[in-house]
Structure formats: C-alpha cells, structure tokens
Tab-separated table of C-alpha atoms and ligand atoms in Angstrom:
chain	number	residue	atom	x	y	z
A	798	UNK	CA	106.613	96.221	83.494
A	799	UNK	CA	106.767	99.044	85.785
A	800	UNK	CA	104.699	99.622	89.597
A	801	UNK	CA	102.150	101.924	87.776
A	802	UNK	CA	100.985	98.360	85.838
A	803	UNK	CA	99.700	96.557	88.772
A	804	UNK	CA	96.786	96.844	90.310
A	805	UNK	CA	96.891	97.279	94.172
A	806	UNK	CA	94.856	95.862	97.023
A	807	UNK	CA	95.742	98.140	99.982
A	808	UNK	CA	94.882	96.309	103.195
A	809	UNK	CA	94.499	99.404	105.766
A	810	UNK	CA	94.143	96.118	108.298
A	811	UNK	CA	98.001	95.302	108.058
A	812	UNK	CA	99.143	99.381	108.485
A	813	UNK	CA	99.112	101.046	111.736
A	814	UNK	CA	97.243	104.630	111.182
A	815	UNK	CA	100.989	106.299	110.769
A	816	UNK	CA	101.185	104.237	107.984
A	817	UNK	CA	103.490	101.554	109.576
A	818	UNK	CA	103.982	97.773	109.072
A	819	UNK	CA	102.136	96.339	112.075
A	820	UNK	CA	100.509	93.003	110.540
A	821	UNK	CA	102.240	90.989	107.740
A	822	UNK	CA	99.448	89.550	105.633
A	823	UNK	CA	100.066	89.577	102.357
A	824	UNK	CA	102.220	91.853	100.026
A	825	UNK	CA	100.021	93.305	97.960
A	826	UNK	CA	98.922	96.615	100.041
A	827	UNK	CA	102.768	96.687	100.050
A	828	UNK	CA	104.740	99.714	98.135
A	829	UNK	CA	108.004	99.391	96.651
A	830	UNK	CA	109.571	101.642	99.229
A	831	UNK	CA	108.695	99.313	102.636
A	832	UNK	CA	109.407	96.551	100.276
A	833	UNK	CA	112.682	97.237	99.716
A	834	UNK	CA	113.571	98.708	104.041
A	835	UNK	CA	112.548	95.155	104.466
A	836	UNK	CA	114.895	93.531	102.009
A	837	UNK	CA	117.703	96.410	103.168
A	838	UNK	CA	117.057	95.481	106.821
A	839	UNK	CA	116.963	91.386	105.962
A	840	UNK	CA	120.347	91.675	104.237
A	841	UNK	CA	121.664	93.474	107.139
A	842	UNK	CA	121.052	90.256	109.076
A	843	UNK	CA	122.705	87.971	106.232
A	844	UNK	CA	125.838	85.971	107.469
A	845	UNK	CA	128.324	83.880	104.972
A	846	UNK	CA	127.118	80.006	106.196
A	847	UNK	CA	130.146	79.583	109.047
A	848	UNK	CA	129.945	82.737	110.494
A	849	UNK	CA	128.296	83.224	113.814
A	850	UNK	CA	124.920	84.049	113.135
A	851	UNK	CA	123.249	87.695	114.093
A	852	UNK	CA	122.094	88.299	117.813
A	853	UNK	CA	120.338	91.124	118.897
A	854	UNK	CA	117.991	92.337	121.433
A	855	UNK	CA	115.537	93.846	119.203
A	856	UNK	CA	112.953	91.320	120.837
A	857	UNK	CA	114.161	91.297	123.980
A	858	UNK	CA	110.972	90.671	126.035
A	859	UNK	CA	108.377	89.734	123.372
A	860	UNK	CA	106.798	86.131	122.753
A	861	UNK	CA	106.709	85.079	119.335
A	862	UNK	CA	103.939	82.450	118.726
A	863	UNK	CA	104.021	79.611	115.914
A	864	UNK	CA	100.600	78.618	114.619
A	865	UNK	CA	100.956	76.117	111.838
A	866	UNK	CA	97.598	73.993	111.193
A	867	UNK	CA	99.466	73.003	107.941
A	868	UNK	CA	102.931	70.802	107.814
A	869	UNK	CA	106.000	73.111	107.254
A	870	UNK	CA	109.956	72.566	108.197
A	871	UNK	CA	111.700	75.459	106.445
A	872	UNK	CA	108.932	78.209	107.621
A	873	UNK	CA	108.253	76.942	111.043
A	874	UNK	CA	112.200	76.636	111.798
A	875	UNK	CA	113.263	79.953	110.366
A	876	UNK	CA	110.741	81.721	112.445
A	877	UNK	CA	111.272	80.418	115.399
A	878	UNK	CA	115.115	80.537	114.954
A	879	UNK	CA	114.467	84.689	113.498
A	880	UNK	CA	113.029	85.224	116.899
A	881	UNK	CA	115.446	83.627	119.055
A	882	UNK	CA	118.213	85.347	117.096
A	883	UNK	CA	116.144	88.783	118.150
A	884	UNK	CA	116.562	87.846	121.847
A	885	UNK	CA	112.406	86.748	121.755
A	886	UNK	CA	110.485	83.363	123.679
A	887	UNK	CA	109.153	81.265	121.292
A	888	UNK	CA	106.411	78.787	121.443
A	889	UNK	CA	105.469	76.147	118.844
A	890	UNK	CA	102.127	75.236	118.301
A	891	UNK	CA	100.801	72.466	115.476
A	892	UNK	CA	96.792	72.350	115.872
A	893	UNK	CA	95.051	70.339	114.298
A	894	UNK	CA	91.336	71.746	113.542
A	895	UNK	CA	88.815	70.779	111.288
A	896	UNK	CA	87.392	73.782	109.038
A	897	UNK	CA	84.350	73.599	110.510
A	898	UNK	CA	85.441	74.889	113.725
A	899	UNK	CA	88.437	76.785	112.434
A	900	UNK	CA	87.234	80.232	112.960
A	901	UNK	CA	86.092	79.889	116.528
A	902	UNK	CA	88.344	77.717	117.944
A	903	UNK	CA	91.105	79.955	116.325
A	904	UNK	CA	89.799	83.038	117.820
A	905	UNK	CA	89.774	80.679	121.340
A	906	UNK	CA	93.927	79.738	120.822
A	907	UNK	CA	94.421	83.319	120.290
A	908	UNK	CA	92.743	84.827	123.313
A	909	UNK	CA	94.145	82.105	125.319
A	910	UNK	CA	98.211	83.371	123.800
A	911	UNK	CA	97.333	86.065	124.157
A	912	UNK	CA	96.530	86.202	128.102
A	913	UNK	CA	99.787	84.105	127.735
A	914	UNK	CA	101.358	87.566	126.765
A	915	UNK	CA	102.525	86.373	123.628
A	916	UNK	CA	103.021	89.304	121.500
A	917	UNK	CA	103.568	88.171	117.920
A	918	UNK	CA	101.746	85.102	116.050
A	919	UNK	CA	102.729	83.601	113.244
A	920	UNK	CA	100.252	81.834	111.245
A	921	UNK	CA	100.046	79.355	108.320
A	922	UNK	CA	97.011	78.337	107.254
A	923	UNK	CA	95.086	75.868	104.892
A	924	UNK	CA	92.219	78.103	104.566
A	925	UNK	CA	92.113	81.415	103.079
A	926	UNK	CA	91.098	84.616	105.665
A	927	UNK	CA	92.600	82.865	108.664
A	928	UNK	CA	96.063	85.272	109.208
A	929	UNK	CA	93.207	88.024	108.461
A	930	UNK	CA	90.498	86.828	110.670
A	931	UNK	CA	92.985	86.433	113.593
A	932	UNK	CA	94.594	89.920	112.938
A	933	UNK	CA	91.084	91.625	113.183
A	934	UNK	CA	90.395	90.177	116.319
A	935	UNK	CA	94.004	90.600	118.240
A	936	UNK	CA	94.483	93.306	120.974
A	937	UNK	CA	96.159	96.284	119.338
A	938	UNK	CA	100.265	95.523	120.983
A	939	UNK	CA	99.460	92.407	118.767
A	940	UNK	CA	100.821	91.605	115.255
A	941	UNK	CA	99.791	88.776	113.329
A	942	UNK	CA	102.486	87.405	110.231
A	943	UNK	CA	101.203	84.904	107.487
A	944	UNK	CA	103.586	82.780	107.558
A	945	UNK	CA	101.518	80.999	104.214
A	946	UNK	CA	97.989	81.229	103.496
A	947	UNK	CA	96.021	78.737	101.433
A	948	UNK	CA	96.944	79.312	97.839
A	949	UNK	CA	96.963	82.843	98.362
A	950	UNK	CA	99.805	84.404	99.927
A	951	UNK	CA	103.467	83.698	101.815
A	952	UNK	CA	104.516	87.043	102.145
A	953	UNK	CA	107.652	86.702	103.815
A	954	UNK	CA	108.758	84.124	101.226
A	955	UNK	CA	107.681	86.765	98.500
A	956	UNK	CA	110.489	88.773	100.166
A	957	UNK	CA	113.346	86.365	100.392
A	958	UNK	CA	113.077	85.287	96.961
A	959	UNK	CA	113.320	88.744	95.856
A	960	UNK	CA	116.225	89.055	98.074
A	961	UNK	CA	117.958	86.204	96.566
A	962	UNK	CA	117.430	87.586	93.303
A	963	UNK	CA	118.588	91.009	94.555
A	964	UNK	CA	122.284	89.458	95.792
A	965	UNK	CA	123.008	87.872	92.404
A	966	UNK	CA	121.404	90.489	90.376
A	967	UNK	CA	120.841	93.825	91.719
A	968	UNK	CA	119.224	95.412	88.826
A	969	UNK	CA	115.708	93.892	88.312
A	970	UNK	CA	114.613	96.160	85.739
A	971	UNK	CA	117.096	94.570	83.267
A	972	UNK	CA	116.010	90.952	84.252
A	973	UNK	CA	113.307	88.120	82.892
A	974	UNK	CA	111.917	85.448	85.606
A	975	UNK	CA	110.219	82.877	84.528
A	976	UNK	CA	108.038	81.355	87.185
A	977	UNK	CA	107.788	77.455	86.302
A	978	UNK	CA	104.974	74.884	87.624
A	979	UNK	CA	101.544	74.568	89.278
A	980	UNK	CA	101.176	78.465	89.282
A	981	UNK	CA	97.340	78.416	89.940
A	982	UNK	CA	97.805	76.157	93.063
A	983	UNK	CA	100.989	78.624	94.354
A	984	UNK	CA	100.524	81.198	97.057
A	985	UNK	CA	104.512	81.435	96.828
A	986	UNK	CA	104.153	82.418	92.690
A	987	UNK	CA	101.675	84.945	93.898
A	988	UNK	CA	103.531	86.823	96.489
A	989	UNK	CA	106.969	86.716	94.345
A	990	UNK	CA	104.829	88.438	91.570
A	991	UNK	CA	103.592	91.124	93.888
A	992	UNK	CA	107.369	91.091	95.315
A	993	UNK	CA	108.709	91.489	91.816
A	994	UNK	CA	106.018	93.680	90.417
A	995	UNK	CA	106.210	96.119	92.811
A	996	UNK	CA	110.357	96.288	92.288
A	997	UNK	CA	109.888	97.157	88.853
A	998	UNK	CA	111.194	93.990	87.623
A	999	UNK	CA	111.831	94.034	83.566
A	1000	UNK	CA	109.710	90.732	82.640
A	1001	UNK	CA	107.503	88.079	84.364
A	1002	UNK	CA	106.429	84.704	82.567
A	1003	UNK	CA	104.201	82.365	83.733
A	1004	UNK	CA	105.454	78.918	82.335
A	1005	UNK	CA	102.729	76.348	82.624
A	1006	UNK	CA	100.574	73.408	82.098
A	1007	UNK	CA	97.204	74.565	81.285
A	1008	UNK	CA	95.532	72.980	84.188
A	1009	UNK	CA	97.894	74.980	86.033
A	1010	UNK	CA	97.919	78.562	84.815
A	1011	UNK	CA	96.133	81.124	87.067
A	1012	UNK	CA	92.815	82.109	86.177
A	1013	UNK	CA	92.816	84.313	83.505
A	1014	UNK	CA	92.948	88.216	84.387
A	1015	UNK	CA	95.162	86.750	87.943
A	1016	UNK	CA	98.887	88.628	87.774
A	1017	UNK	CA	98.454	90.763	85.297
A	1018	UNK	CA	101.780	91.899	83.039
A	1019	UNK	CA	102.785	88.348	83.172
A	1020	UNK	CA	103.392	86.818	79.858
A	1021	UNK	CA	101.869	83.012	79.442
A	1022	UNK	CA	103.814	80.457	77.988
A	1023	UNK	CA	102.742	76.330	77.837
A	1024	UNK	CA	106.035	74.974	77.299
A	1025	UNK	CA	109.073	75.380	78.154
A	1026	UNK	CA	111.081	76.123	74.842
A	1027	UNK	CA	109.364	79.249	75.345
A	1028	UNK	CA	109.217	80.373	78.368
A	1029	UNK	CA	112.557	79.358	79.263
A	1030	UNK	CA	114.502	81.389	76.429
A	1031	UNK	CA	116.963	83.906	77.563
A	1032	UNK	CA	115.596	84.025	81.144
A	1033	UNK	CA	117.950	85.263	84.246
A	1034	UNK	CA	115.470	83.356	86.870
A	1035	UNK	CA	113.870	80.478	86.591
A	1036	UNK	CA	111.580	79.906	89.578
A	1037	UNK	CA	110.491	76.330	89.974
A	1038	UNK	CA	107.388	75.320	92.210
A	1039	UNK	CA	106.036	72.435	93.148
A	1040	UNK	CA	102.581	70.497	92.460
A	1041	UNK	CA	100.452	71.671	95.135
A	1042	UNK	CA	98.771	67.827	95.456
A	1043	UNK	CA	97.140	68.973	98.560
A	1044	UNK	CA	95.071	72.033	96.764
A	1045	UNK	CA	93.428	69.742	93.874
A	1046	UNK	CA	91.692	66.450	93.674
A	1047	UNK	CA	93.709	63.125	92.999
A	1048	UNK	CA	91.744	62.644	89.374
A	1049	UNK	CA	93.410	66.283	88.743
A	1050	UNK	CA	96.704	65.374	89.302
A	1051	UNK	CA	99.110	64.999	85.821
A	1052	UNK	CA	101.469	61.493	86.330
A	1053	UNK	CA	104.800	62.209	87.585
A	1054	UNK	CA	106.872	60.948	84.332
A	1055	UNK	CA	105.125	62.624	81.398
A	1056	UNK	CA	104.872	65.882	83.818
A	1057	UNK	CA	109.052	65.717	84.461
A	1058	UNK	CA	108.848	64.829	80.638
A	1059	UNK	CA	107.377	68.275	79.734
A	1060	UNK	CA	107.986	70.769	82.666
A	1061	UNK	CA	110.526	69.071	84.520
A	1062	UNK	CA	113.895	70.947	84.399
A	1063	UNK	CA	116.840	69.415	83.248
A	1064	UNK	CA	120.963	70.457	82.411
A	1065	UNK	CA	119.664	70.462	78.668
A	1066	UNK	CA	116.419	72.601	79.515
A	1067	UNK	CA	118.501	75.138	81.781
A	1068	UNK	CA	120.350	75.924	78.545
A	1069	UNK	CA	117.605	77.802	76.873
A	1070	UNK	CA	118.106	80.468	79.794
A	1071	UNK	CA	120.752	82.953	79.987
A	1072	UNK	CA	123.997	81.303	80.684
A	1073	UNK	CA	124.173	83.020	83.953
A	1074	UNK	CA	120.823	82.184	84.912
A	1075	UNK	CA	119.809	81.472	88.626
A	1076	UNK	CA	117.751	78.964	89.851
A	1077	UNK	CA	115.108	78.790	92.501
A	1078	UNK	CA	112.759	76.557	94.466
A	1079	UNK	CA	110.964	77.337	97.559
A	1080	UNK	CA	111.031	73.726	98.592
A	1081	UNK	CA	110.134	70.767	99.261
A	1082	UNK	CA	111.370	69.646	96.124
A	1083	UNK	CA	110.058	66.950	94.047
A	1084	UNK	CA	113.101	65.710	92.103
A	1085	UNK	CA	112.824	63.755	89.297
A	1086	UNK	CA	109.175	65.429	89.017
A	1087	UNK	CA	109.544	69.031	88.163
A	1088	UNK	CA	113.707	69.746	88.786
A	1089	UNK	CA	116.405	67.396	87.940
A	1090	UNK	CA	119.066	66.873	90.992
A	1091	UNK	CA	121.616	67.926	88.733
A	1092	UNK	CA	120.103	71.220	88.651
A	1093	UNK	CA	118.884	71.535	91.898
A	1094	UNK	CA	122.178	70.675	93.516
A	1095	UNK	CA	124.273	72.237	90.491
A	1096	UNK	CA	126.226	75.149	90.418
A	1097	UNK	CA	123.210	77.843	89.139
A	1098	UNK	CA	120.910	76.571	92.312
A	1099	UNK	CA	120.479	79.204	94.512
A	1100	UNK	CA	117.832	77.194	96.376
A	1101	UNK	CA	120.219	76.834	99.783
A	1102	UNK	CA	120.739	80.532	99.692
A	1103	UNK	CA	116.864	80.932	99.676
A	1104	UNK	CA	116.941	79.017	103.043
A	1105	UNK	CA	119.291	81.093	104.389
A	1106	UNK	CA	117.758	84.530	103.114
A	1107	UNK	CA	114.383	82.848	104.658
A	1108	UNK	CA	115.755	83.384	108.580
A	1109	UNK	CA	117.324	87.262	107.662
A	1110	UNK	CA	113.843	88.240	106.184
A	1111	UNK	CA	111.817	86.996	108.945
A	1112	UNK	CA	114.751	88.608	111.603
A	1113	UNK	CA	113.722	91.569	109.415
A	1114	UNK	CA	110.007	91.513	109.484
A	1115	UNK	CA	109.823	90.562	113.332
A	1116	UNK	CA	111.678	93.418	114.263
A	1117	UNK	CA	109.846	95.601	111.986
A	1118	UNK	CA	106.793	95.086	113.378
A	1119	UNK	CA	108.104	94.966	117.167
A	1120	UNK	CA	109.735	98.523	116.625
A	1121	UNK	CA	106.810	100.015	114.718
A	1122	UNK	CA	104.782	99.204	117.886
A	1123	UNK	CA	106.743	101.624	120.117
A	1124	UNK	CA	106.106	101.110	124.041
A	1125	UNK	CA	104.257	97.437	125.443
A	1126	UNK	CA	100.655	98.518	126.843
A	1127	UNK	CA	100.422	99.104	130.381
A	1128	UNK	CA	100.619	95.836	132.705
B	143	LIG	N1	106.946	75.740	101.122
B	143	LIG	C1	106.181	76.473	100.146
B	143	LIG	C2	104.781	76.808	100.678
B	143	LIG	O1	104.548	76.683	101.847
B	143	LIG	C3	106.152	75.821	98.819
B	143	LIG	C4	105.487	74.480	98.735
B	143	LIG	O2	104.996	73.958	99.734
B	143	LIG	O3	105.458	73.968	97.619
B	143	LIG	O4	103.949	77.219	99.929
C-alpha cells in the first residue's frame, strides 16, 4: 500500500493560506511530509519515564482551552499537561449540552473564551462537525484541535500511535498492522489508518466481527478478515480497540464472554503474530473482554508508551499551530 492508494479529503479549513497547520481536525487533508515534522517534533519532546519532563516557552502567553462534552482521562490530562509543559494557561471545561442546543450554545462558550483571550481550544465531541463548526466560526489568531470527534476522527491519537510504532519499528513499509475490534464504531481505527496510510505503511487488516467492520468501500487498501486465525498471522502490530457501547444500541451489543471467546486476545492468540510483535490499545481497556491482562501488562504491550507518546504529540501539535500563527493580533 503506498500514499498514491488513498483517497484524500483535503480540508482547506484546517491550512492557513501558506499552506500551514493552523486547525487540527482530522488527518486526512494531512500529507505524509507534515505528518511526519509532527511525529519528528513529538519525539523531540519524548523523555525516558524518570527524567524531568520537557519545558519550554513555546506557549509562553497563550491560553489553551479544554472542551470535552464527552468523558476522557488520558486526552483531557495530556493536553492540559502538553500545554503547561509549553509554558501556556490552561482552563478545563466539561459541558454538558444536549444536541439539540449543541451548535448554538457551542458557538456561545466559544465567543465567551474567546473574549477570555483564550487562544487555542481543544475539543472532543459526541457529535460529528462540532471541532469543524467551532473552527469556522473562531477569530483568525484562533486554532481549534479535535481532541476526538464522534466516530470519526482523533487526530492527535492517529499520530501517537504511529509514533509508537515508529520507535519500535522505524521502517513501516516492511510492516503488517492488524487493527482488532469494533472498527466501525472507532474514530481512533480511522485516524491510525489515515496516519499509517499516508506513511506508506506495507499492510493494513481490519480484523473484525461483522457487526463491526466499517461500511464497505470505508479505508480502502485494508484487507478484511472475521477471525482472528487470520488476521492475526505474521502481524508486527496488533492494534486492539475497544467496544464503542456508547455509539450503538444495547440490543446491538455482542455478550462479553463469547466476544473475549472469539476476538479477545490472549498469550496463545498473540502467537499467531510475529514473535516480535507489538501491542497496542488506546485505552480504556476492557480486560477480560477484548485483551487478556497478561497481554496487556506483558512484555509486547506498548500501551504505557502510547500514554506517554500521547503528551509529546500534543506538546508537538500545540506548538505547531502557535508558531505557524506568527505575531498575536493587535490588543
Ligand atoms: N480513548 C479513545 C477514544 O477516545 C478510545 C476509546 O474510547 O475506546 O476514542
């Protein structure tokens, strides 16, 4: 699978007019070559756990906003510590609004930050179009980063996965991933596809349930496999997800057992993949439903390292965005 498979959906929206990262929406109007600045400048900020952690000044100044209408621990926390490690004022905010009123009263919080002078704000959202709606409406010294979007994007996690890969195996053109779980439901399976895709990664599989494969003509390249004697064999990756029970109805939902008993990965299970295979979860994890503790805590996990990679790649994408925006606007 090479770049010139996928099909791209530029977003001019998230690109200032010199062609510049100014919003953070989604990955997908992405090339490789920002992609991987990102993932240069996130490693930069990478620290063995011990070490003192990176401080600059990059943000020295700015007001990073959290906006999370949807629960989150990893997400929220990485942000907010990215931006404090940039030398940035943080504020947390967890609103609560029904759909109904989502739009407008979203557009309200946003003026209202934004007389507040906060100068970055970082969204997650249940319902698709929010991080889009907000960025179309924001003053231009303004950036807007998804920080997850309904089913249909989490950029920066898109990047830090690939970044984990990256660290244990640099050359992705040589390597098989096999992306495990409720797929359809997964905004974090869709952004590490248009991660990986546009890295020129060897091969992608989609190992699923049915019920839980994208629709059909989604992430195209990807080879679909329904169990996981398949889709498992001789892979270098193996990204686990969880059931997104909050995205389908309760009748929809398969029973915990017989799913662990089919798609749930265990010691014997890891063995179909390369002996030297990694594995990966972007948490929370369900054990016992679809990852054993033995393998999430064992010693091919690289699931800790993902939380770790998660604060360098937002350090990365803050300052990004704060640098491409050159001078503040006049007071
Ligand atoms: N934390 C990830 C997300 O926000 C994965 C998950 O919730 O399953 O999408």
């Amino acid at each position: 699978m090479n770049e010139g498979t996928v099909t791209t959906h530029p977003l001019p929206l998230q690109l200032r007019s010199d062609g510049t990262l100014r919003h953070l929406l989604t990955l997908e109007g992405l090339n490789r070559r920002q992609i991987e600045q990102l993932l240069q400048r996130a490693q930069a900020f990478v620290r063995p756990l011990g070490a003192t952690p990176p401080a600059t000044r990059d943000l020295e100044g700015v007001t990073v906003a959290n906006l999370f209408t949807e629960p989150s621990t990893r997400t929220r926390v990485s942000f907010e510590l990215a931006a404090k490690r940039l030398g940035a004022s943080v504020v947390n905010l967890e609103v609560q609004l029904s759909s109904r009123v989502k739009g407008e009263s979203m557009l309200n919080t946003i003026y209202t930050l934004e007389s507040l002078h906060v100068d970055v704000m970082v969204i997650r959202d249940a319902e698709a179009g929010i991080p889009g709606l907000v960025a179309d409406h924001v003053k231009p010294h303004v950036s807007v980063l998804s920080a997850g979007e309904a089913h249909v994007s989490h950029p920066t996690q898109g990047l830090l996965d690939a970044l984990t890969i990256l660290q244990r195996k640099p050359d992705l053109s040589k390597l098989a991933v096999a992306i495990v779980g409720d797929v359809r439901h997964s905004r974090v399976a869709r952004s590490a596809y248009d991660a990986l895709t546009r890295l020129g990664i060897g091969e992608l599989r989609i190992v699923a349930p049915p019920v839980f494969m994208p629709e059909a003509g989604e992430m195209p390249g990807c080879a679909r496999h329904t169990t996981l004697a398949k889709g498992l064999k001789d892979v270098d990756v193996i990204m686990m997800l969880r059931i997104q029970k909050e995205r389908m109805s309760q009748a929809s939902l398969p029973d915990a057992d017989r799913y662990f008993a089919k798609y749930g990965l265990t010691p014997d299970r890891l063995q179909l993949a390369r002996p030297d295979a990694i594995v990966m979860h972007p948490q929370p994890m369900n054990r016992g439903i679809e990852i054993a503790s033995d393998v999430a805590d064992g010693p091919q996990s690289v699931i800790r390292d993902q939380v770790r990679n998660g604060v360098a790649v937002r350090m990365a994408v803050l300052a990004e965005v704060i640098a491409n925006r050159g001078s503040l606007p006049p007071a």
